[in-house]
Amino acid sequence: MARPEINRSGEIEVFVCVVEAGSFSAAARALRMTPSAVSKLIARLEARLGARLISRSTRRLQLTPEGVAFHDRGMRILADLDAAEREAAAGAAPRGRLRVNSYVPFGQHRLMPLLPRFLERYPEISVEAVLTDSVIDLLEERADVAIRAGPLRVSRLVARKLGQSRMVVVAAPSYLEARGTPRTPADLSNHNLLDFGFVRHIDGLPFIDPDGAPIIVPIVGNATVSDGEAMRLTTLAGAGVARLARWHVEPDIAAGRLVPLLEEFNPGDEELTHAVYVGQGKYLPARVRAFLDFLAAAVRL
């Protein structure tokens, strides 16, 4: 019996399955189709699009630039279809597993304390949270939402601003007692400056002189850390001088555990925090929309 003509969503599903499985034969087994049927369907899809999606010049499948773009968009379409079906079946009630990725300081000081309230409000949602300052690929990691600090990269992701906070240079009283308090940015050449292990958009500590001209102080020190919370703890221990978002260290400053430095030279720049996600508008899964609305209302930076 002839196989009926497949619809567009079915074509996308087969193509995505081929990419994820890594071969036509593996995709055929997963889809309960013959390898020749899968190959013909992909060829028909490419002919209809007028673009080569998969390079077949080697034994290993390799996506063309058009194939990469179609795969990314196809993943989003299938996710939207899946979410639409689940929401229609459940009356659009927020439910299901929500995968959240957050930079470490926000995760520890804002996200985790808020989770009990969110889960109490939406008992049919389960949350899987991962804290890291590394920038992940949401599609590759299958994350619904990522909370990111600083400038956003150009991408197809949608961003929702959660807040912003002024940056501040700080040190512990124990460190200042041992090394002295810097009075000008130039004095920092005699201090231990703590650094991050990842690339930052500003290479150094930014200040301004009394005339408003920018000054960049190179970061020279004997300690490098992986994330903002590790930087805060290292600074609290008296290891050196660090620059962090004010919201992150405000309780430490208020309690006298950290001391702001060189505030008259502070350029006043702010660190923005965004929630980024795939999809938008009416096709956004209810669980994601509920989480974003909850964060926007609850977070104060």
mmCIF file of C-alpha atoms in Angstrom:
data_model
loop_
_atom_site.group_PDB
_atom_site.id
_atom_site.type_symbol
_atom_site.label_atom_id
_atom_site.label_comp_id
_atom_site.label_asym_id
_atom_site.label_seq_id
_atom_site.Cartn_x
_atom_site.Cartn_y
_atom_site.Cartn_z
ATOM 1 C CA MET A 1 0.000 0.000 0.000
ATOM 2 C CA ALA A 2 1.393 3.378 -0.970
ATOM 3 C CA ARG A 3 2.469 5.626 1.872
ATOM 4 C CA PRO A 4 0.288 8.765 2.028
ATOM 5 C CA GLU A 5 1.868 12.112 1.339
ATOM 6 C CA ILE A 6 3.362 13.404 4.584
ATOM 7 C CA ASN A 7 2.372 16.822 5.916
ATOM 8 C CA ARG A 8 4.776 19.669 6.619
ATOM 9 C CA SER A 9 4.977 19.044 10.357
ATOM 10 C CA GLY A 10 5.664 15.394 9.589
ATOM 11 C CA GLU A 11 8.478 16.387 7.234
ATOM 12 C CA ILE A 12 10.007 18.548 9.929
ATOM 13 C CA GLU A 13 9.730 15.726 12.466
ATOM 14 C CA VAL A 14 11.503 13.291 10.155
ATOM 15 C CA PHE A 15 14.251 15.795 9.330
ATOM 16 C CA VAL A 16 14.843 16.594 13.024
ATOM 17 C CA CYS A 17 14.893 12.880 13.824
ATOM 18 C CA VAL A 18 17.545 12.291 11.135
ATOM 19 C CA VAL A 19 19.710 15.050 12.595
ATOM 20 C CA GLU A 20 19.272 13.858 16.179
ATOM 21 C CA ALA A 21 19.826 10.182 15.307
ATOM 22 C CA GLY A 22 22.865 10.945 13.147
ATOM 23 C CA SER A 23 21.892 8.722 10.216
ATOM 24 C CA PHE A 24 19.005 7.810 7.928
ATOM 25 C CA SER A 25 18.965 4.208 9.122
ATOM 26 C CA ALA A 26 18.840 5.148 12.809
ATOM 27 C CA ALA A 27 16.060 7.653 12.125
ATOM 28 C CA ALA A 28 14.183 5.037 10.113
ATOM 29 C CA ARG A 29 14.290 2.606 13.036
ATOM 30 C CA ALA A 30 13.057 5.273 15.436
ATOM 31 C CA LEU A 31 10.240 6.291 13.081
ATOM 32 C CA ARG A 32 9.417 2.707 11.991
ATOM 33 C CA MET A 33 10.080 3.580 8.379
ATOM 34 C CA THR A 34 12.466 2.143 5.821
ATOM 35 C CA PRO A 35 15.788 3.966 5.248
ATOM 36 C CA SER A 36 14.851 4.487 1.605
ATOM 37 C CA ALA A 37 11.556 6.102 2.616
ATOM 38 C CA VAL A 38 13.361 8.470 4.972
ATOM 39 C CA SER A 39 15.941 9.321 2.299
ATOM 40 C CA LYS A 40 13.225 9.989 -0.275
ATOM 41 C CA LEU A 41 11.296 12.178 2.151
ATOM 42 C CA ILE A 42 14.368 14.301 2.887
ATOM 43 C CA ALA A 43 15.104 14.573 -0.826
ATOM 44 C CA ARG A 44 11.508 15.639 -1.446
ATOM 45 C CA LEU A 45 11.731 18.213 1.355
ATOM 46 C CA GLU A 46 14.950 19.649 -0.093
ATOM 47 C CA ALA A 47 13.384 19.805 -3.541
ATOM 48 C CA ARG A 48 10.341 21.617 -2.203
ATOM 49 C CA LEU A 49 12.524 24.113 -0.308
ATOM 50 C CA GLY A 50 14.974 24.497 -3.169
ATOM 51 C CA ALA A 51 17.905 24.105 -0.763
ATOM 52 C CA ARG A 52 20.289 21.341 0.258
ATOM 53 C CA LEU A 53 19.877 20.651 3.985
ATOM 54 C CA ILE A 54 22.222 17.694 4.503
ATOM 55 C CA SER A 55 25.576 17.084 2.876
ATOM 56 C CA ARG A 56 25.924 13.473 1.753
ATOM 57 C CA SER A 57 29.524 13.689 0.532
ATOM 58 C CA THR A 58 30.860 11.847 3.595
ATOM 59 C CA ARG A 59 29.750 8.857 5.642
ATOM 60 C CA ARG A 60 28.833 11.169 8.494
ATOM 61 C CA LEU A 61 25.826 13.428 8.038
ATOM 62 C CA GLN A 62 26.720 17.096 7.973
ATOM 63 C CA LEU A 63 24.226 19.936 7.933
ATOM 64 C CA THR A 64 24.576 22.781 5.458
ATOM 65 C CA PRO A 65 24.082 26.350 6.777
ATOM 66 C CA GLU A 66 20.505 26.122 5.477
ATOM 67 C CA GLY A 67 20.118 22.799 7.266
ATOM 68 C CA VAL A 68 21.323 24.257 10.561
ATOM 69 C CA ALA A 69 18.822 27.118 10.327
ATOM 70 C CA PHE A 70 15.982 24.778 9.322
ATOM 71 C CA HIS A 71 16.825 22.389 12.162
ATOM 72 C CA ASP A 72 16.809 25.193 14.769
ATOM 73 C CA ARG A 73 13.502 26.540 13.503
ATOM 74 C CA GLY A 74 12.067 23.023 13.166
ATOM 75 C CA MET A 75 12.917 22.255 16.807
ATOM 76 C CA ARG A 76 11.017 25.347 17.904
ATOM 77 C CA ILE A 77 8.026 24.478 15.713
ATOM 78 C CA LEU A 78 7.823 20.951 17.100
ATOM 79 C CA ALA A 79 8.151 22.259 20.650
ATOM 80 C CA ASP A 80 5.340 24.748 19.998
ATOM 81 C CA LEU A 81 3.133 22.016 18.520
ATOM 82 C CA ASP A 82 3.812 19.734 21.464
ATOM 83 C CA ALA A 83 3.055 22.499 23.941
ATOM 84 C CA ALA A 84 -0.111 23.490 22.073
ATOM 85 C CA GLU A 85 -1.411 19.918 22.156
ATOM 86 C CA ARG A 86 -0.641 19.515 25.864
ATOM 87 C CA GLU A 87 -2.208 22.846 26.748
ATOM 88 C CA ALA A 88 -5.326 22.179 24.662
ATOM 89 C CA ALA A 89 -5.742 18.800 26.363
ATOM 90 C CA ALA A 90 -5.300 20.371 29.802
ATOM 91 C CA GLY A 91 -7.320 23.526 29.230
ATOM 92 C CA ALA A 92 -4.115 25.575 28.888
ATOM 93 C CA ALA A 93 -3.305 25.084 32.584
ATOM 94 C CA PRO A 94 0.413 25.582 33.346
ATOM 95 C CA ARG A 95 1.851 22.126 33.835
ATOM 96 C CA GLY A 96 4.800 19.909 32.922
ATOM 97 C CA ARG A 97 8.549 20.046 33.434
ATOM 98 C CA LEU A 98 10.199 23.471 33.311
ATOM 99 C CA ARG A 99 13.955 23.507 32.655
ATOM 100 C CA VAL A 100 15.639 26.668 33.916
ATOM 101 C CA ASN A 101 19.289 27.671 33.572
ATOM 102 C CA SER A 102 20.569 30.602 35.647
ATOM 103 C CA TYR A 103 23.823 32.396 36.281
ATOM 104 C CA VAL A 104 25.024 31.421 39.747
ATOM 105 C CA PRO A 105 24.462 34.585 41.869
ATOM 106 C CA PHE A 106 20.908 35.060 40.621
ATOM 107 C CA GLY A 107 20.178 31.373 41.058
ATOM 108 C CA GLN A 108 21.400 31.227 44.638
ATOM 109 C CA HIS A 109 20.123 34.581 45.910
ATOM 110 C CA ARG A 110 16.932 35.093 43.883
ATOM 111 C CA LEU A 111 15.726 32.006 42.002
ATOM 112 C CA MET A 112 16.080 29.327 44.684
ATOM 113 C CA PRO A 113 14.435 31.393 47.459
ATOM 114 C CA LEU A 114 11.497 32.113 45.113
ATOM 115 C CA LEU A 115 10.968 28.538 43.875
ATOM 116 C CA PRO A 116 8.798 27.368 46.805
ATOM 117 C CA ARG A 117 6.323 30.186 46.122
ATOM 118 C CA PHE A 118 6.254 29.397 42.413
ATOM 119 C CA LEU A 119 5.753 25.658 42.952
ATOM 120 C CA GLU A 120 3.018 26.307 45.507
ATOM 121 C CA ARG A 121 1.220 28.535 43.020
ATOM 122 C CA TYR A 122 1.644 26.056 40.141
ATOM 123 C CA PRO A 123 1.607 22.561 41.697
ATOM 124 C CA GLU A 124 1.408 20.842 38.290
ATOM 125 C CA ILE A 125 4.749 22.310 37.185
ATOM 126 C CA SER A 126 8.013 20.611 38.142
ATOM 127 C CA VAL A 127 11.243 22.626 37.901
ATOM 128 C CA GLU A 128 14.683 21.401 36.879
ATOM 129 C CA ALA A 129 17.204 24.154 37.713
ATOM 130 C CA VAL A 130 20.864 24.307 36.670
ATOM 131 C CA LEU A 131 23.163 27.073 37.949
ATOM 132 C CA THR A 132 26.162 28.058 35.839
ATOM 133 C CA ASP A 133 27.781 31.250 34.594
ATOM 134 C CA SER A 134 28.527 29.549 31.259
ATOM 135 C CA VAL A 135 26.299 30.648 28.372
ATOM 136 C CA ILE A 136 24.401 27.588 27.148
ATOM 137 C CA ASP A 137 22.582 26.783 23.923
ATOM 138 C CA LEU A 138 18.931 26.523 24.974
ATOM 139 C CA LEU A 139 17.996 24.176 22.141
ATOM 140 C CA GLU A 140 20.984 21.910 22.676
ATOM 141 C CA GLU A 141 20.432 21.766 26.448
ATOM 142 C CA ARG A 142 16.646 21.620 25.996
ATOM 143 C CA ALA A 143 16.212 24.459 28.489
ATOM 144 C CA ASP A 144 12.996 26.470 28.535
ATOM 145 C CA VAL A 145 14.422 29.621 30.125
ATOM 146 C CA ALA A 146 17.919 30.944 30.827
ATOM 147 C CA ILE A 147 18.633 33.818 33.210
ATOM 148 C CA ARG A 148 21.638 35.810 31.951
ATOM 149 C CA ALA A 149 23.554 38.837 33.170
ATOM 150 C CA GLY A 150 25.271 41.472 31.077
ATOM 151 C CA PRO A 151 24.973 42.328 27.373
ATOM 152 C CA LEU A 152 23.015 39.844 25.294
ATOM 153 C CA ARG A 153 24.442 38.234 22.216
ATOM 154 C CA VAL A 154 22.624 38.687 18.932
ATOM 155 C CA SER A 155 20.412 35.615 18.531
ATOM 156 C CA ARG A 156 16.914 34.432 17.671
ATOM 157 C CA LEU A 157 16.067 34.109 21.352
ATOM 158 C CA VAL A 158 13.467 36.341 22.958
ATOM 159 C CA ALA A 159 14.608 38.360 25.990
ATOM 160 C CA ARG A 160 12.603 39.746 28.890
ATOM 161 C CA LYS A 161 14.322 42.206 31.193
ATOM 162 C CA LEU A 162 14.143 41.321 34.890
ATOM 163 C CA GLY A 163 16.161 44.189 36.311
ATOM 164 C CA GLN A 164 19.433 46.046 36.454
ATOM 165 C CA SER A 165 21.978 46.938 39.106
ATOM 166 C CA ARG A 166 24.880 49.361 39.411
ATOM 167 C CA MET A 167 28.350 47.838 39.574
ATOM 168 C CA VAL A 168 30.597 48.379 42.604
ATOM 169 C CA VAL A 169 34.236 47.668 43.510
ATOM 170 C CA VAL A 170 34.547 46.080 46.955
ATOM 171 C CA ALA A 171 36.985 44.513 49.393
ATOM 172 C CA ALA A 172 36.747 42.996 52.867
ATOM 173 C CA PRO A 173 37.826 45.057 55.912
ATOM 174 C CA SER A 174 40.448 42.404 56.729
ATOM 175 C CA TYR A 175 42.022 42.841 53.291
ATOM 176 C CA LEU A 176 42.052 46.647 53.576
ATOM 177 C CA GLU A 177 43.643 46.480 57.037
ATOM 178 C CA ALA A 178 46.465 44.374 55.595
ATOM 179 C CA ARG A 179 46.940 46.135 52.247
ATOM 180 C CA GLY A 180 45.577 49.634 52.740
ATOM 181 C CA THR A 181 42.623 51.391 51.089
ATOM 182 C CA PRO A 182 43.111 52.599 47.499
ATOM 183 C CA ARG A 183 42.297 56.277 47.020
ATOM 184 C CA THR A 184 42.566 56.446 43.221
ATOM 185 C CA PRO A 185 42.293 53.858 40.420
ATOM 186 C CA ALA A 186 46.080 54.091 39.985
ATOM 187 C CA ASP A 187 46.512 52.783 43.550
ATOM 188 C CA LEU A 188 45.023 49.452 42.443
ATOM 189 C CA SER A 189 48.371 48.566 40.839
ATOM 190 C CA ASN A 190 49.499 47.764 44.399
ATOM 191 C CA HIS A 191 46.513 45.529 45.124
ATOM 192 C CA ASN A 192 45.411 41.987 44.375
ATOM 193 C CA LEU A 193 42.596 42.171 41.819
ATOM 194 C CA LEU A 194 40.366 39.126 41.532
ATOM 195 C CA ASP A 195 39.427 37.925 38.046
ATOM 196 C CA PHE A 196 36.821 35.745 36.371
ATOM 197 C CA GLY A 197 37.771 32.687 34.348
ATOM 198 C CA PHE A 198 35.384 33.559 31.507
ATOM 199 C CA VAL A 199 35.564 36.295 28.873
ATOM 200 C CA ARG A 200 33.939 39.580 29.907
ATOM 201 C CA HIS A 201 32.711 42.410 27.699
ATOM 202 C CA ILE A 202 35.143 44.778 29.478
ATOM 203 C CA ASP A 203 38.744 43.607 29.829
ATOM 204 C CA GLY A 204 39.692 45.324 33.100
ATOM 205 C CA LEU A 205 38.089 47.440 35.813
ATOM 206 C CA PRO A 206 36.391 50.561 34.371
ATOM 207 C CA PHE A 207 36.557 53.941 36.120
ATOM 208 C CA ILE A 208 36.301 57.609 35.149
ATOM 209 C CA ASP A 209 38.664 60.436 36.077
ATOM 210 C CA PRO A 210 37.428 63.741 37.615
ATOM 211 C CA ASP A 211 36.802 65.088 34.099
ATOM 212 C CA GLY A 212 34.687 62.073 33.136
ATOM 213 C CA ALA A 213 37.304 60.468 30.882
ATOM 214 C CA PRO A 214 37.302 56.638 30.974
ATOM 215 C CA ILE A 215 40.023 54.687 32.784
ATOM 216 C CA ILE A 216 40.541 50.943 32.447
ATOM 217 C CA VAL A 217 42.661 49.296 35.149
ATOM 218 C CA PRO A 218 44.149 45.930 34.083
ATOM 219 C CA ILE A 219 43.203 43.063 36.367
ATOM 220 C CA VAL A 220 46.373 41.641 37.894
ATOM 221 C CA GLY A 221 46.117 39.202 40.774
ATOM 222 C CA ASN A 222 46.678 35.671 41.953
ATOM 223 C CA ALA A 223 43.108 34.304 41.978
ATOM 224 C CA THR A 224 40.654 33.486 39.194
ATOM 225 C CA VAL A 225 37.155 32.184 39.881
ATOM 226 C CA SER A 226 34.395 30.615 37.816
ATOM 227 C CA ASP A 227 31.320 32.625 38.768
ATOM 228 C CA GLY A 228 29.968 35.645 40.602
ATOM 229 C CA GLU A 229 29.112 33.847 43.824
ATOM 230 C CA ALA A 230 32.591 32.335 44.012
ATOM 231 C CA MET A 231 33.938 35.861 43.481
ATOM 232 C CA ARG A 232 31.814 37.195 46.337
ATOM 233 C CA LEU A 233 32.942 34.457 48.732
ATOM 234 C CA THR A 234 36.604 34.909 47.769
ATOM 235 C CA THR A 235 36.307 38.646 48.383
ATOM 236 C CA LEU A 236 34.584 38.108 51.730
ATOM 237 C CA ALA A 237 37.483 35.862 52.741
ATOM 238 C CA GLY A 238 39.875 38.795 52.264
ATOM 239 C CA ALA A 239 41.657 37.561 49.157
ATOM 240 C CA GLY A 240 41.511 40.805 47.183
ATOM 241 C CA VAL A 241 39.484 43.457 45.369
ATOM 242 C CA ALA A 242 36.532 42.572 43.110
ATOM 243 C CA ARG A 243 33.879 44.295 41.007
ATOM 244 C CA LEU A 244 30.363 42.904 41.368
ATOM 245 C CA ALA A 245 26.747 43.923 40.873
ATOM 246 C CA ARG A 246 25.513 46.028 43.787
ATOM 247 C CA TRP A 247 22.399 43.880 44.338
ATOM 248 C CA HIS A 248 24.636 40.856 44.809
ATOM 249 C CA VAL A 249 26.718 42.355 47.630
ATOM 250 C CA GLU A 250 24.293 44.891 49.134
ATOM 251 C CA PRO A 251 23.620 42.757 52.260
ATOM 252 C CA ASP A 252 27.383 42.371 52.782
ATOM 253 C CA ILE A 253 27.936 46.120 52.443
ATOM 254 C CA ALA A 254 25.076 46.875 54.845
ATOM 255 C CA ALA A 255 26.523 44.418 57.393
ATOM 256 C CA GLY A 256 30.055 45.797 57.044
ATOM 257 C CA ARG A 257 31.428 42.574 55.599
ATOM 258 C CA LEU A 258 32.447 44.385 52.395
ATOM 259 C CA VAL A 259 33.488 47.995 51.808
ATOM 260 C CA PRO A 260 32.757 49.928 48.554
ATOM 261 C CA LEU A 261 35.908 51.434 47.041
ATOM 262 C CA LEU A 262 36.601 54.361 44.712
ATOM 263 C CA GLU A 263 32.950 55.327 44.405
ATOM 264 C CA GLU A 264 33.857 58.845 43.234
ATOM 265 C CA PHE A 265 35.488 57.197 40.192
ATOM 266 C CA ASN A 266 32.596 54.777 39.529
ATOM 267 C CA PRO A 267 31.384 55.198 35.916
ATOM 268 C CA GLY A 268 27.855 54.303 36.997
ATOM 269 C CA ASP A 269 27.422 51.470 34.507
ATOM 270 C CA GLU A 270 24.789 48.861 35.281
ATOM 271 C CA GLU A 271 24.560 45.109 34.820
ATOM 272 C CA LEU A 272 21.288 44.011 33.226
ATOM 273 C CA THR A 273 19.582 40.698 33.951
ATOM 274 C CA HIS A 274 17.340 39.077 31.343
ATOM 275 C CA ALA A 275 15.314 35.919 31.019
ATOM 276 C CA VAL A 276 15.845 34.515 27.512
ATOM 277 C CA TYR A 277 13.726 31.835 25.906
ATOM 278 C CA VAL A 278 12.640 30.277 22.617
ATOM 279 C CA GLY A 279 9.266 31.191 21.155
ATOM 280 C CA GLN A 280 6.960 34.103 21.780
ATOM 281 C CA GLY A 281 3.406 35.330 21.821
ATOM 282 C CA LYS A 282 0.460 32.976 21.943
ATOM 283 C CA TYR A 283 2.638 29.945 21.132
ATOM 284 C CA LEU A 284 4.682 30.255 24.322
ATOM 285 C CA PRO A 285 4.003 27.211 26.556
ATOM 286 C CA ALA A 286 1.816 28.073 29.536
ATOM 287 C CA ARG A 287 4.433 26.824 32.015
ATOM 288 C CA VAL A 288 7.062 29.172 30.500
ATOM 289 C CA ARG A 289 4.716 32.147 30.385
ATOM 290 C CA ALA A 290 3.708 31.544 34.015
ATOM 291 C CA PHE A 291 7.343 31.393 35.104
ATOM 292 C CA LEU A 292 8.325 34.552 33.234
ATOM 293 C CA ASP A 293 5.372 36.504 34.633
ATOM 294 C CA PHE A 294 6.158 35.251 38.141
ATOM 295 C CA LEU A 295 9.817 36.320 37.905
ATOM 296 C CA ALA A 296 8.951 39.719 36.481
ATOM 297 C CA ALA A 297 6.627 40.381 39.419
ATOM 298 C CA ALA A 298 8.779 38.878 42.181
ATOM 299 C CA VAL A 299 12.372 39.810 41.309
ATOM 300 C CA ARG A 300 13.874 43.038 42.613
ATOM 301 C CA LEU A 301 17.464 43.884 41.699
#
